[in-house]
mmCIF file with all atom_site columns, C-alpha atoms in Angstrom:
data_model
loop_
_atom_site.group_PDB
_atom_site.id
_atom_site.type_symbol
_atom_site.label_atom_id
_atom_site.label_alt_id
_atom_site.label_comp_id
_atom_site.label_asym_id
_atom_site.label_entity_id
_atom_site.label_seq_id
_atom_site.pdbx_PDB_ins_code
_atom_site.Cartn_x
_atom_site.Cartn_y
_atom_site.Cartn_z
_atom_site.occupancy
_atom_site.B_iso_or_equiv
_atom_site.pdbx_formal_charge
_atom_site.auth_seq_id
_atom_site.auth_comp_id
_atom_site.auth_asym_id
_atom_site.auth_atom_id
_atom_site.pdbx_PDB_model_num
ATOM 1   C CA . UNK A 1 1   ? -91.241  -12.748 74.813 1.00 0.00 ? 7   UNK A CA 1
ATOM 2   C CA . UNK A 1 2   ? -92.240  -15.720 76.973 1.00 0.00 ? 8   UNK A CA 1
ATOM 3   C CA . UNK A 1 3   ? -89.524  -18.135 78.175 1.00 0.00 ? 9   UNK A CA 1
ATOM 4   C CA . UNK A 1 4   ? -89.901  -21.431 80.021 1.00 0.00 ? 10  UNK A CA 1
ATOM 5   C CA . UNK A 1 5   ? -87.095  -22.403 82.436 1.00 0.00 ? 11  UNK A CA 1
ATOM 6   C CA . UNK A 1 6   ? -87.005  -26.062 83.519 1.00 0.00 ? 12  UNK A CA 1
ATOM 7   C CA . UNK A 1 7   ? -84.599  -27.571 86.070 1.00 0.00 ? 13  UNK A CA 1
ATOM 8   C CA . UNK A 1 8   ? -84.973  -29.692 89.198 1.00 0.00 ? 14  UNK A CA 1
ATOM 9   C CA . UNK A 1 9   ? -82.603  -27.299 91.024 1.00 0.00 ? 15  UNK A CA 1
ATOM 10  C CA . UNK A 1 10  ? -85.088  -24.752 92.298 1.00 0.00 ? 16  UNK A CA 1
ATOM 11  C CA . UNK A 1 11  ? -82.466  -22.185 93.350 1.00 0.00 ? 17  UNK A CA 1
ATOM 12  C CA . UNK A 1 12  ? -80.972  -22.255 89.859 1.00 0.00 ? 18  UNK A CA 1
ATOM 13  C CA . UNK A 1 13  ? -84.407  -21.785 88.292 1.00 0.00 ? 19  UNK A CA 1
ATOM 14  C CA . UNK A 1 14  ? -85.059  -18.865 90.624 1.00 0.00 ? 20  UNK A CA 1
ATOM 15  C CA . UNK A 1 15  ? -81.765  -17.220 89.669 1.00 0.00 ? 21  UNK A CA 1
ATOM 16  C CA . UNK A 1 16  ? -82.308  -17.615 85.913 1.00 0.00 ? 22  UNK A CA 1
ATOM 17  C CA . UNK A 1 17  ? -85.888  -16.373 86.255 1.00 0.00 ? 23  UNK A CA 1
ATOM 18  C CA . UNK A 1 18  ? -84.739  -13.274 88.156 1.00 0.00 ? 24  UNK A CA 1
ATOM 19  C CA . UNK A 1 19  ? -82.106  -12.387 85.566 1.00 0.00 ? 25  UNK A CA 1
ATOM 20  C CA . UNK A 1 20  ? -84.358  -12.941 82.564 1.00 0.00 ? 26  UNK A CA 1
ATOM 21  C CA . UNK A 1 21  ? -87.196  -10.950 84.084 1.00 0.00 ? 27  UNK A CA 1
ATOM 22  C CA . UNK A 1 22  ? -84.745  -8.086  84.598 1.00 0.00 ? 28  UNK A CA 1
ATOM 23  C CA . UNK A 1 23  ? -84.217  -8.208  80.823 1.00 0.00 ? 29  UNK A CA 1
ATOM 24  C CA . UNK A 1 24  ? -87.956  -7.769  80.282 1.00 0.00 ? 30  UNK A CA 1
ATOM 25  C CA . UNK A 1 25  ? -88.900  -11.372 79.474 1.00 0.00 ? 31  UNK A CA 1
ATOM 26  C CA . UNK A 1 26  ? -91.955  -13.115 80.879 1.00 0.00 ? 32  UNK A CA 1
ATOM 27  C CA . UNK A 1 27  ? -90.696  -16.290 82.569 1.00 0.00 ? 33  UNK A CA 1
ATOM 28  C CA . UNK A 1 28  ? -92.561  -19.509 83.371 1.00 0.00 ? 34  UNK A CA 1
ATOM 29  C CA . UNK A 1 29  ? -90.912  -22.232 85.469 1.00 0.00 ? 35  UNK A CA 1
ATOM 30  C CA . UNK A 1 30  ? -91.121  -25.999 85.900 1.00 0.00 ? 36  UNK A CA 1
ATOM 31  C CA . UNK A 1 31  ? -89.070  -28.578 87.786 1.00 0.00 ? 37  UNK A CA 1
ATOM 32  C CA . UNK A 1 32  ? -89.453  -31.774 85.766 1.00 0.00 ? 38  UNK A CA 1
ATOM 33  C CA . UNK A 1 33  ? -89.707  -32.885 82.146 1.00 0.00 ? 39  UNK A CA 1
ATOM 34  C CA . UNK A 1 34  ? -93.363  -33.866 82.233 1.00 0.00 ? 40  UNK A CA 1
ATOM 35  C CA . UNK A 1 35  ? -94.402  -30.420 83.441 1.00 0.00 ? 41  UNK A CA 1
ATOM 36  C CA . UNK A 1 36  ? -92.218  -28.855 80.726 1.00 0.00 ? 42  UNK A CA 1
ATOM 37  C CA . UNK A 1 37  ? -94.009  -30.797 77.986 1.00 0.00 ? 43  UNK A CA 1
ATOM 38  C CA . UNK A 1 38  ? -97.424  -29.863 79.364 1.00 0.00 ? 44  UNK A CA 1
ATOM 39  C CA . UNK A 1 39  ? -96.531  -26.152 79.577 1.00 0.00 ? 45  UNK A CA 1
ATOM 40  C CA . UNK A 1 40  ? -95.018  -26.183 76.073 1.00 0.00 ? 46  UNK A CA 1
ATOM 41  C CA . UNK A 1 41  ? -98.232  -27.723 74.748 1.00 0.00 ? 47  UNK A CA 1
ATOM 42  C CA . UNK A 1 42  ? -100.451 -25.235 76.558 1.00 0.00 ? 48  UNK A CA 1
ATOM 43  C CA . UNK A 1 43  ? -98.495  -21.957 76.422 1.00 0.00 ? 49  UNK A CA 1
ATOM 44  C CA . UNK A 1 44  ? -97.325  -19.946 73.378 1.00 0.00 ? 50  UNK A CA 1
ATOM 45  C CA . UNK A 1 45  ? -93.606  -19.978 74.217 1.00 0.00 ? 51  UNK A CA 1
ATOM 46  C CA . UNK A 1 46  ? -90.781  -18.149 72.457 1.00 0.00 ? 52  UNK A CA 1
ATOM 47  C CA . UNK A 1 47  ? -87.898  -20.154 73.989 1.00 0.00 ? 53  UNK A CA 1
ATOM 48  C CA . UNK A 1 48  ? -87.240  -22.999 76.469 1.00 0.00 ? 54  UNK A CA 1
ATOM 49  C CA . UNK A 1 49  ? -84.231  -23.459 78.756 1.00 0.00 ? 55  UNK A CA 1
ATOM 50  C CA . UNK A 1 50  ? -84.244  -27.158 79.655 1.00 0.00 ? 56  UNK A CA 1
ATOM 51  C CA . UNK A 1 51  ? -82.015  -29.183 81.988 1.00 0.00 ? 57  UNK A CA 1
ATOM 52  C CA . UNK A 1 52  ? -80.744  -32.458 80.505 1.00 0.00 ? 58  UNK A CA 1
ATOM 53  C CA . UNK A 1 53  ? -80.759  -34.598 83.660 1.00 0.00 ? 59  UNK A CA 1
ATOM 54  C CA . UNK A 1 54  ? -84.027  -34.583 85.600 1.00 0.00 ? 60  UNK A CA 1
ATOM 55  C CA . UNK A 1 55  ? -86.050  -37.227 87.458 1.00 0.00 ? 61  UNK A CA 1
ATOM 56  C CA . UNK A 1 56  ? -89.104  -38.945 85.931 1.00 0.00 ? 62  UNK A CA 1
ATOM 57  C CA . UNK A 1 57  ? -88.821  -37.500 82.417 1.00 0.00 ? 63  UNK A CA 1
ATOM 58  C CA . UNK A 1 58  ? -85.321  -36.405 81.380 1.00 0.00 ? 64  UNK A CA 1
ATOM 59  C CA . UNK A 1 59  ? -84.591  -33.231 79.474 1.00 0.00 ? 65  UNK A CA 1
ATOM 60  C CA . UNK A 1 60  ? -83.760  -35.132 76.286 1.00 0.00 ? 66  UNK A CA 1
ATOM 61  C CA . UNK A 1 61  ? -87.027  -37.109 76.501 1.00 0.00 ? 67  UNK A CA 1
ATOM 62  C CA . UNK A 1 62  ? -88.983  -33.927 77.155 1.00 0.00 ? 68  UNK A CA 1
ATOM 63  C CA . UNK A 1 63  ? -87.247  -32.224 74.238 1.00 0.00 ? 69  UNK A CA 1
ATOM 64  C CA . UNK A 1 64  ? -88.189  -35.037 71.844 1.00 0.00 ? 70  UNK A CA 1
ATOM 65  C CA . UNK A 1 65  ? -91.823  -34.896 72.976 1.00 0.00 ? 71  UNK A CA 1
ATOM 66  C CA . UNK A 1 66  ? -91.907  -31.116 72.518 1.00 0.00 ? 72  UNK A CA 1
ATOM 67  C CA . UNK A 1 67  ? -90.450  -31.472 69.023 1.00 0.00 ? 73  UNK A CA 1
ATOM 68  C CA . UNK A 1 68  ? -93.461  -33.599 68.069 1.00 0.00 ? 74  UNK A CA 1
ATOM 69  C CA . UNK A 1 69  ? -95.644  -30.477 68.135 1.00 0.00 ? 75  UNK A CA 1
ATOM 70  C CA . UNK A 1 70  ? -93.367  -27.412 68.372 1.00 0.00 ? 76  UNK A CA 1
ATOM 71  C CA . UNK A 1 71  ? -90.193  -25.965 66.839 1.00 0.00 ? 77  UNK A CA 1
ATOM 72  C CA . UNK A 1 72  ? -89.689  -23.466 69.688 1.00 0.00 ? 78  UNK A CA 1
ATOM 73  C CA . UNK A 1 73  ? -85.946  -22.769 70.226 1.00 0.00 ? 79  UNK A CA 1
ATOM 74  C CA . UNK A 1 74  ? -84.519  -24.892 73.065 1.00 0.00 ? 80  UNK A CA 1
ATOM 75  C CA . UNK A 1 75  ? -81.315  -24.368 75.055 1.00 0.00 ? 81  UNK A CA 1
ATOM 76  C CA . UNK A 1 76  ? -80.182  -27.497 76.900 1.00 0.00 ? 82  UNK A CA 1
ATOM 77  C CA . UNK A 1 77  ? -78.424  -27.265 80.276 1.00 0.00 ? 83  UNK A CA 1
ATOM 78  C CA . UNK A 1 78  ? -76.181  -30.014 81.624 1.00 0.00 ? 84  UNK A CA 1
ATOM 79  C CA . UNK A 1 79  ? -73.704  -30.475 84.452 1.00 0.00 ? 85  UNK A CA 1
ATOM 80  C CA . UNK A 1 80  ? -71.375  -32.487 82.194 1.00 0.00 ? 86  UNK A CA 1
ATOM 81  C CA . UNK A 1 81  ? -69.338  -31.417 79.173 1.00 0.00 ? 87  UNK A CA 1
ATOM 82  C CA . UNK A 1 82  ? -68.671  -34.732 77.409 1.00 0.00 ? 88  UNK A CA 1
ATOM 83  C CA . UNK A 1 83  ? -69.417  -34.922 73.694 1.00 0.00 ? 89  UNK A CA 1
ATOM 84  C CA . UNK A 1 84  ? -71.918  -37.707 74.396 1.00 0.00 ? 90  UNK A CA 1
ATOM 85  C CA . UNK A 1 85  ? -74.069  -35.380 76.499 1.00 0.00 ? 91  UNK A CA 1
ATOM 86  C CA . UNK A 1 86  ? -73.793  -32.589 73.956 1.00 0.00 ? 92  UNK A CA 1
ATOM 87  C CA . UNK A 1 87  ? -74.755  -35.019 71.199 1.00 0.00 ? 93  UNK A CA 1
ATOM 88  C CA . UNK A 1 88  ? -77.706  -36.291 73.247 1.00 0.00 ? 94  UNK A CA 1
ATOM 89  C CA . UNK A 1 89  ? -79.049  -32.769 73.548 1.00 0.00 ? 95  UNK A CA 1
ATOM 90  C CA . UNK A 1 90  ? -78.719  -31.969 69.856 1.00 0.00 ? 96  UNK A CA 1
ATOM 91  C CA . UNK A 1 91  ? -80.043  -35.363 68.772 1.00 0.00 ? 97  UNK A CA 1
ATOM 92  C CA . UNK A 1 92  ? -83.176  -34.845 70.842 1.00 0.00 ? 98  UNK A CA 1
ATOM 93  C CA . UNK A 1 93  ? -83.829  -31.544 69.067 1.00 0.00 ? 99  UNK A CA 1
ATOM 94  C CA . UNK A 1 94  ? -82.095  -28.855 71.128 1.00 0.00 ? 100 UNK A CA 1
ATOM 95  C CA . UNK A 1 95  ? -80.743  -25.777 69.333 1.00 0.00 ? 101 UNK A CA 1
ATOM 96  C CA . UNK A 1 96  ? -77.991  -24.821 71.767 1.00 0.00 ? 102 UNK A CA 1
ATOM 97  C CA . UNK A 1 97  ? -76.098  -26.261 74.720 1.00 0.00 ? 103 UNK A CA 1
ATOM 98  C CA . UNK A 1 98  ? -74.788  -24.721 77.965 1.00 0.00 ? 104 UNK A CA 1
ATOM 99  C CA . UNK A 1 99  ? -72.606  -26.507 80.514 1.00 0.00 ? 105 UNK A CA 1
ATOM 100 C CA . UNK A 1 100 ? -73.048  -25.885 84.244 1.00 0.00 ? 106 UNK A CA 1
ATOM 101 C CA . UNK A 1 101 ? -71.719  -23.889 85.952 1.00 0.00 ? 107 UNK A CA 1
ATOM 102 C CA . UNK A 1 102 ? -72.296  -21.121 83.430 1.00 0.00 ? 108 UNK A CA 1
ATOM 103 C CA . UNK A 1 103 ? -71.958  -17.354 83.270 1.00 0.00 ? 109 UNK A CA 1
ATOM 104 C CA . UNK A 1 104 ? -75.437  -15.835 83.380 1.00 0.00 ? 110 UNK A CA 1
ATOM 105 C CA . UNK A 1 105 ? -74.326  -13.115 80.940 1.00 0.00 ? 111 UNK A CA 1
ATOM 106 C CA . UNK A 1 106 ? -73.342  -15.795 78.401 1.00 0.00 ? 112 UNK A CA 1
ATOM 107 C CA . UNK A 1 107 ? -76.698  -17.545 78.861 1.00 0.00 ? 113 UNK A CA 1
ATOM 108 C CA . UNK A 1 108 ? -78.565  -14.277 78.288 1.00 0.00 ? 114 UNK A CA 1
ATOM 109 C CA . UNK A 1 109 ? -76.503  -13.652 75.148 1.00 0.00 ? 115 UNK A CA 1
ATOM 110 C CA . UNK A 1 110 ? -77.524  -17.044 73.780 1.00 0.00 ? 116 UNK A CA 1
ATOM 111 C CA . UNK A 1 111 ? -81.158  -16.379 74.641 1.00 0.00 ? 117 UNK A CA 1
ATOM 112 C CA . UNK A 1 112 ? -81.044  -13.086 72.734 1.00 0.00 ? 118 UNK A CA 1
ATOM 113 C CA . UNK A 1 113 ? -79.314  -14.699 69.754 1.00 0.00 ? 119 UNK A CA 1
ATOM 114 C CA . UNK A 1 114 ? -81.831  -17.552 69.434 1.00 0.00 ? 120 UNK A CA 1
ATOM 115 C CA . UNK A 1 115 ? -84.805  -15.234 69.844 1.00 0.00 ? 121 UNK A CA 1
ATOM 116 C CA . UNK A 1 116 ? -83.366  -12.841 67.268 1.00 0.00 ? 122 UNK A CA 1
ATOM 117 C CA . UNK A 1 117 ? -82.861  -15.592 64.691 1.00 0.00 ? 123 UNK A CA 1
ATOM 118 C CA . UNK A 1 118 ? -86.332  -17.012 65.324 1.00 0.00 ? 124 UNK A CA 1
ATOM 119 C CA . UNK A 1 119 ? -87.880  -13.558 64.912 1.00 0.00 ? 125 UNK A CA 1
ATOM 120 C CA . UNK A 1 120 ? -85.988  -12.930 61.677 1.00 0.00 ? 126 UNK A CA 1
ATOM 121 C CA . UNK A 1 121 ? -87.164  -16.256 60.239 1.00 0.00 ? 127 UNK A CA 1
ATOM 122 C CA . UNK A 1 122 ? -90.764  -15.570 61.203 1.00 0.00 ? 128 UNK A CA 1
ATOM 123 C CA . UNK A 1 123 ? -90.648  -12.068 59.708 1.00 0.00 ? 129 UNK A CA 1
ATOM 124 C CA . UNK A 1 124 ? -89.414  -13.145 56.283 1.00 0.00 ? 130 UNK A CA 1
ATOM 125 C CA . UNK A 1 125 ? -91.854  -12.483 53.458 1.00 0.00 ? 131 UNK A CA 1
ATOM 126 C CA . UNK A 1 126 ? -93.049  -15.500 51.459 1.00 0.00 ? 132 UNK A CA 1
ATOM 127 C CA . UNK A 1 127 ? -90.886  -15.833 48.345 1.00 0.00 ? 133 UNK A CA 1
ATOM 128 C CA . UNK A 1 128 ? -90.239  -18.136 45.473 1.00 0.00 ? 134 UNK A CA 1
ATOM 129 C CA . UNK A 1 129 ? -88.807  -21.435 46.702 1.00 0.00 ? 135 UNK A CA 1
ATOM 130 C CA . UNK A 1 130 ? -85.021  -21.425 46.622 1.00 0.00 ? 136 UNK A CA 1
ATOM 131 C CA . UNK A 1 131 ? -83.352  -24.830 46.463 1.00 0.00 ? 137 UNK A CA 1
ATOM 132 C CA . UNK A 1 132 ? -79.608  -25.316 46.799 1.00 0.00 ? 138 UNK A CA 1
ATOM 133 C CA . UNK A 1 133 ? -78.331  -28.570 45.315 1.00 0.00 ? 139 UNK A CA 1
ATOM 134 C CA . UNK A 1 134 ? -74.807  -29.960 45.419 1.00 0.00 ? 140 UNK A CA 1
ATOM 135 C CA . UNK A 1 135 ? -74.494  -33.560 44.280 1.00 0.00 ? 141 UNK A CA 1
ATOM 136 C CA . UNK A 1 136 ? -76.848  -35.719 46.345 1.00 0.00 ? 142 UNK A CA 1
ATOM 137 C CA . UNK A 1 137 ? -77.523  -32.970 48.940 1.00 0.00 ? 143 UNK A CA 1
ATOM 138 C CA . UNK A 1 138 ? -80.377  -30.488 48.482 1.00 0.00 ? 144 UNK A CA 1
ATOM 139 C CA . UNK A 1 139 ? -81.610  -27.760 50.804 1.00 0.00 ? 145 UNK A CA 1
ATOM 140 C CA . UNK A 1 140 ? -84.875  -25.863 50.411 1.00 0.00 ? 146 UNK A CA 1
ATOM 141 C CA . UNK A 1 141 ? -84.139  -22.551 52.123 1.00 0.00 ? 147 UNK A CA 1
ATOM 142 C CA . UNK A 1 142 ? -87.774  -21.395 52.190 1.00 0.00 ? 148 UNK A CA 1
ATOM 143 C CA . UNK A 1 143 ? -89.311  -24.581 53.527 1.00 0.00 ? 149 UNK A CA 1
ATOM 144 C CA . UNK A 1 144 ? -86.200  -25.249 55.645 1.00 0.00 ? 150 UNK A CA 1
ATOM 145 C CA . UNK A 1 145 ? -86.059  -28.825 54.410 1.00 0.00 ? 151 UNK A CA 1
ATOM 146 C CA . UNK A 1 146 ? -83.016  -30.957 53.589 1.00 0.00 ? 152 UNK A CA 1
ATOM 147 C CA . UNK A 1 147 ? -82.795  -33.935 51.238 1.00 0.00 ? 153 UNK A CA 1
ATOM 148 C CA . UNK A 1 148 ? -80.307  -36.724 50.596 1.00 0.00 ? 154 UNK A CA 1
ATOM 149 C CA . UNK A 1 149 ? -80.787  -38.283 47.154 1.00 0.00 ? 155 UNK A CA 1
ATOM 150 C CA . UNK A 1 150 ? -84.306  -36.846 47.156 1.00 0.00 ? 156 UNK A CA 1
ATOM 151 C CA . UNK A 1 151 ? -85.231  -38.314 50.548 1.00 0.00 ? 157 UNK A CA 1
ATOM 152 C CA . UNK A 1 152 ? -86.206  -35.819 53.256 1.00 0.00 ? 158 UNK A CA 1
ATOM 153 C CA . UNK A 1 153 ? -83.771  -35.726 56.202 1.00 0.00 ? 159 UNK A CA 1
ATOM 154 C CA . UNK A 1 154 ? -84.798  -34.367 59.588 1.00 0.00 ? 160 UNK A CA 1
ATOM 155 C CA . UNK A 1 155 ? -82.449  -31.625 60.819 1.00 0.00 ? 161 UNK A CA 1
ATOM 156 C CA . UNK A 1 156 ? -82.545  -29.541 63.970 1.00 0.00 ? 162 UNK A CA 1
ATOM 157 C CA . UNK A 1 157 ? -82.886  -25.780 63.569 1.00 0.00 ? 163 UNK A CA 1
ATOM 158 C CA . UNK A 1 158 ? -79.183  -25.168 64.114 1.00 0.00 ? 164 UNK A CA 1
ATOM 159 C CA . UNK A 1 159 ? -78.109  -28.070 61.891 1.00 0.00 ? 165 UNK A CA 1
ATOM 160 C CA . UNK A 1 160 ? -80.172  -26.544 59.086 1.00 0.00 ? 166 UNK A CA 1
ATOM 161 C CA . UNK A 1 161 ? -78.771  -23.057 59.711 1.00 0.00 ? 167 UNK A CA 1
ATOM 162 C CA . UNK A 1 162 ? -75.234  -24.451 59.502 1.00 0.00 ? 168 UNK A CA 1
ATOM 163 C CA . UNK A 1 163 ? -75.646  -26.506 56.318 1.00 0.00 ? 169 UNK A CA 1
ATOM 164 C CA . UNK A 1 164 ? -77.545  -23.657 54.636 1.00 0.00 ? 170 UNK A CA 1
ATOM 165 C CA . UNK A 1 165 ? -74.754  -21.217 55.473 1.00 0.00 ? 171 UNK A CA 1
ATOM 166 C CA . UNK A 1 166 ? -72.009  -23.550 54.222 1.00 0.00 ? 172 UNK A CA 1
ATOM 167 C CA . UNK A 1 167 ? -73.869  -24.393 51.003 1.00 0.00 ? 173 UNK A CA 1
ATOM 168 C CA . UNK A 1 168 ? -74.426  -20.703 50.281 1.00 0.00 ? 174 UNK A CA 1
ATOM 169 C CA . UNK A 1 169 ? -70.678  -20.148 50.608 1.00 0.00 ? 175 UNK A CA 1
ATOM 170 C CA . UNK A 1 170 ? -69.115  -23.166 48.871 1.00 0.00 ? 176 UNK A CA 1
ATOM 171 C CA . UNK A 1 171 ? -65.340  -23.504 48.889 1.00 0.00 ? 177 UNK A CA 1
ATOM 172 C CA . UNK A 1 172 ? -64.840  -20.911 51.616 1.00 0.00 ? 178 UNK A CA 1
ATOM 173 C CA . UNK A 1 173 ? -63.192  -22.194 54.796 1.00 0.00 ? 179 UNK A CA 1
ATOM 174 C CA . UNK A 1 174 ? -64.563  -21.037 58.155 1.00 0.00 ? 180 UNK A CA 1
ATOM 175 C CA . UNK A 1 175 ? -62.977  -21.558 61.557 1.00 0.00 ? 181 UNK A CA 1
ATOM 176 C CA . UNK A 1 176 ? -65.080  -22.803 64.464 1.00 0.00 ? 182 UNK A CA 1
ATOM 177 C CA . UNK A 1 177 ? -65.056  -19.293 65.910 1.00 0.00 ? 183 UNK A CA 1
ATOM 178 C CA . UNK A 1 178 ? -66.243  -17.821 62.581 1.00 0.00 ? 184 UNK A CA 1
ATOM 179 C CA . UNK A 1 179 ? -69.110  -20.297 62.395 1.00 0.00 ? 185 UNK A CA 1
ATOM 180 C CA . UNK A 1 180 ? -70.187  -19.675 65.978 1.00 0.00 ? 186 UNK A CA 1
ATOM 181 C CA . UNK A 1 181 ? -70.302  -15.961 65.278 1.00 0.00 ? 187 UNK A CA 1
ATOM 182 C CA . UNK A 1 182 ? -71.955  -16.150 61.837 1.00 0.00 ? 188 UNK A CA 1
ATOM 183 C CA . UNK A 1 183 ? -74.378  -19.042 62.373 1.00 0.00 ? 189 UNK A CA 1
ATOM 184 C CA . UNK A 1 184 ? -75.071  -18.962 66.104 1.00 0.00 ? 190 UNK A CA 1
ATOM 185 C CA . UNK A 1 185 ? -75.147  -15.171 66.076 1.00 0.00 ? 191 UNK A CA 1
ATOM 186 C CA . UNK A 1 186 ? -73.094  -14.247 69.140 1.00 0.00 ? 192 UNK A CA 1
ATOM 187 C CA . UNK A 1 187 ? -69.486  -14.071 70.313 1.00 0.00 ? 193 UNK A CA 1
ATOM 188 C CA . UNK A 1 188 ? -69.059  -17.492 71.838 1.00 0.00 ? 194 UNK A CA 1
ATOM 189 C CA . UNK A 1 189 ? -67.064  -17.615 75.073 1.00 0.00 ? 195 UNK A CA 1
ATOM 190 C CA . UNK A 1 190 ? -67.202  -21.351 75.774 1.00 0.00 ? 196 UNK A CA 1
ATOM 191 C CA . UNK A 1 191 ? -66.462  -24.694 74.135 1.00 0.00 ? 197 UNK A CA 1
ATOM 192 C CA . UNK A 1 192 ? -66.077  -24.657 70.338 1.00 0.00 ? 198 UNK A CA 1
ATOM 193 C CA . UNK A 1 193 ? -66.897  -28.386 70.228 1.00 0.00 ? 199 UNK A CA 1
ATOM 194 C CA . UNK A 1 194 ? -70.484  -27.286 69.605 1.00 0.00 ? 200 UNK A CA 1
ATOM 195 C CA . UNK A 1 195 ? -69.498  -26.783 65.957 1.00 0.00 ? 201 UNK A CA 1
ATOM 196 C CA . UNK A 1 196 ? -67.701  -30.143 65.778 1.00 0.00 ? 202 UNK A CA 1
ATOM 197 C CA . UNK A 1 197 ? -70.778  -31.972 67.055 1.00 0.00 ? 203 UNK A CA 1
ATOM 198 C CA . UNK A 1 198 ? -73.040  -30.266 64.510 1.00 0.00 ? 204 UNK A CA 1
ATOM 199 C CA . UNK A 1 199 ? -70.629  -31.020 61.668 1.00 0.00 ? 205 UNK A CA 1
ATOM 200 C CA . UNK A 1 200 ? -70.477  -34.673 62.726 1.00 0.00 ? 206 UNK A CA 1
ATOM 201 C CA . UNK A 1 201 ? -74.258  -34.923 62.853 1.00 0.00 ? 207 UNK A CA 1
ATOM 202 C CA . UNK A 1 202 ? -74.631  -33.299 59.424 1.00 0.00 ? 208 UNK A CA 1
ATOM 203 C CA . UNK A 1 203 ? -72.155  -35.775 57.943 1.00 0.00 ? 209 UNK A CA 1
ATOM 204 C CA . UNK A 1 204 ? -74.000  -38.697 59.507 1.00 0.00 ? 210 UNK A CA 1
ATOM 205 C CA . UNK A 1 205 ? -77.302  -37.458 58.112 1.00 0.00 ? 211 UNK A CA 1
ATOM 206 C CA . UNK A 1 206 ? -76.301  -36.112 54.689 1.00 0.00 ? 212 UNK A CA 1
ATOM 207 C CA . UNK A 1 207 ? -73.062  -37.698 53.479 1.00 0.00 ? 213 UNK A CA 1
ATOM 208 C CA . UNK A 1 208 ? -73.117  -41.030 51.639 1.00 0.00 ? 214 UNK A CA 1
ATOM 209 C CA . UNK A 1 209 ? -70.039  -42.125 53.628 1.00 0.00 ? 215 UNK A CA 1
ATOM 210 C CA . UNK A 1 210 ? -69.739  -40.021 56.807 1.00 0.00 ? 216 UNK A CA 1
ATOM 211 C CA . UNK A 1 211 ? -66.227  -41.346 57.490 1.00 0.00 ? 217 UNK A CA 1
ATOM 212 C CA . UNK A 1 212 ? -65.091  -39.990 54.096 1.00 0.00 ? 218 UNK A CA 1
ATOM 213 C CA . UNK A 1 213 ? -67.228  -36.891 53.476 1.00 0.00 ? 219 UNK A CA 1
ATOM 214 C CA . UNK A 1 214 ? -67.471  -35.519 49.933 1.00 0.00 ? 220 UNK A CA 1
ATOM 215 C CA . UNK A 1 215 ? -69.058  -32.174 50.719 1.00 0.00 ? 221 UNK A CA 1
ATOM 216 C CA . UNK A 1 216 ? -68.889  -31.236 54.423 1.00 0.00 ? 222 UNK A CA 1
ATOM 217 C CA . UNK A 1 217 ? -65.112  -31.112 54.550 1.00 0.00 ? 223 UNK A CA 1
ATOM 218 C CA . UNK A 1 218 ? -62.450  -30.372 57.177 1.00 0.00 ? 224 UNK A CA 1
ATOM 219 C CA . UNK A 1 219 ? -59.528  -28.103 56.330 1.00 0.00 ? 225 UNK A CA 1
ATOM 220 C CA . UNK A 1 220 ? -57.077  -29.410 58.900 1.00 0.00 ? 226 UNK A CA 1
ATOM 221 C CA . UNK A 1 221 ? -55.814  -26.760 61.283 1.00 0.00 ? 227 UNK A CA 1
ATOM 222 C CA . UNK A 1 222 ? -58.227  -24.174 59.885 1.00 0.00 ? 228 UNK A CA 1
ATOM 223 C CA . UNK A 1 223 ? -61.895  -25.164 59.979 1.00 0.00 ? 229 UNK A CA 1
ATOM 224 C CA . UNK A 1 224 ? -64.706  -26.460 57.788 1.00 0.00 ? 230 UNK A CA 1
ATOM 225 C CA . UNK A 1 225 ? -66.101  -25.790 54.326 1.00 0.00 ? 231 UNK A CA 1
ATOM 226 C CA . UNK A 1 226 ? -68.609  -27.101 51.796 1.00 0.00 ? 232 UNK A CA 1
ATOM 227 C CA . UNK A 1 227 ? -66.859  -28.544 48.756 1.00 0.00 ? 233 UNK A CA 1
ATOM 228 C CA . UNK A 1 228 ? -67.381  -26.433 45.640 1.00 0.00 ? 234 UNK A CA 1
#
């Protein structure tokens, strides 16, 4: 597995590289967004760890450029934990989000989880197209495409994983912790707002009235569910 680590803090890059190489990964490094885009275009990467705030070309800008030609899993790093920064990372196409300072063991767990999910998706045998439809929302689980009233809607990898999971289990309420474990694929030790941000983005993209969602519903004090 080949991983690209990008951050303008060279000591941090060195530390992440050392730890990932000890896990058996091949690690490439870069220190700005422009170099990250060039390496992603040139190298067959399995995952990218990308800092949000960098000079010249920011992490979010680099992420958007990479998404023009690649769906490689991307973990975004940031020194701030505000929802706006988390949203910026997801909106630009990132699949996961880690706030500095972070526990290197937690970062490695997320790396393993994303690589595992990507490998499982790639290994699936071609099958008859399966389309889930509830009202105006449709999801093609084979083509990994989502539609609102028949119009294709662009979702990030994790947004699609979440809406697919909820639509396959309509009416069942899941807590944030449940969703992090079942959709993200690891025991999450940090901020559960990751789920809230993804739910908000899905409502904005798929609901007719995001302020009054019909399908992606909150069960107050418990969690979220897809209306049956």
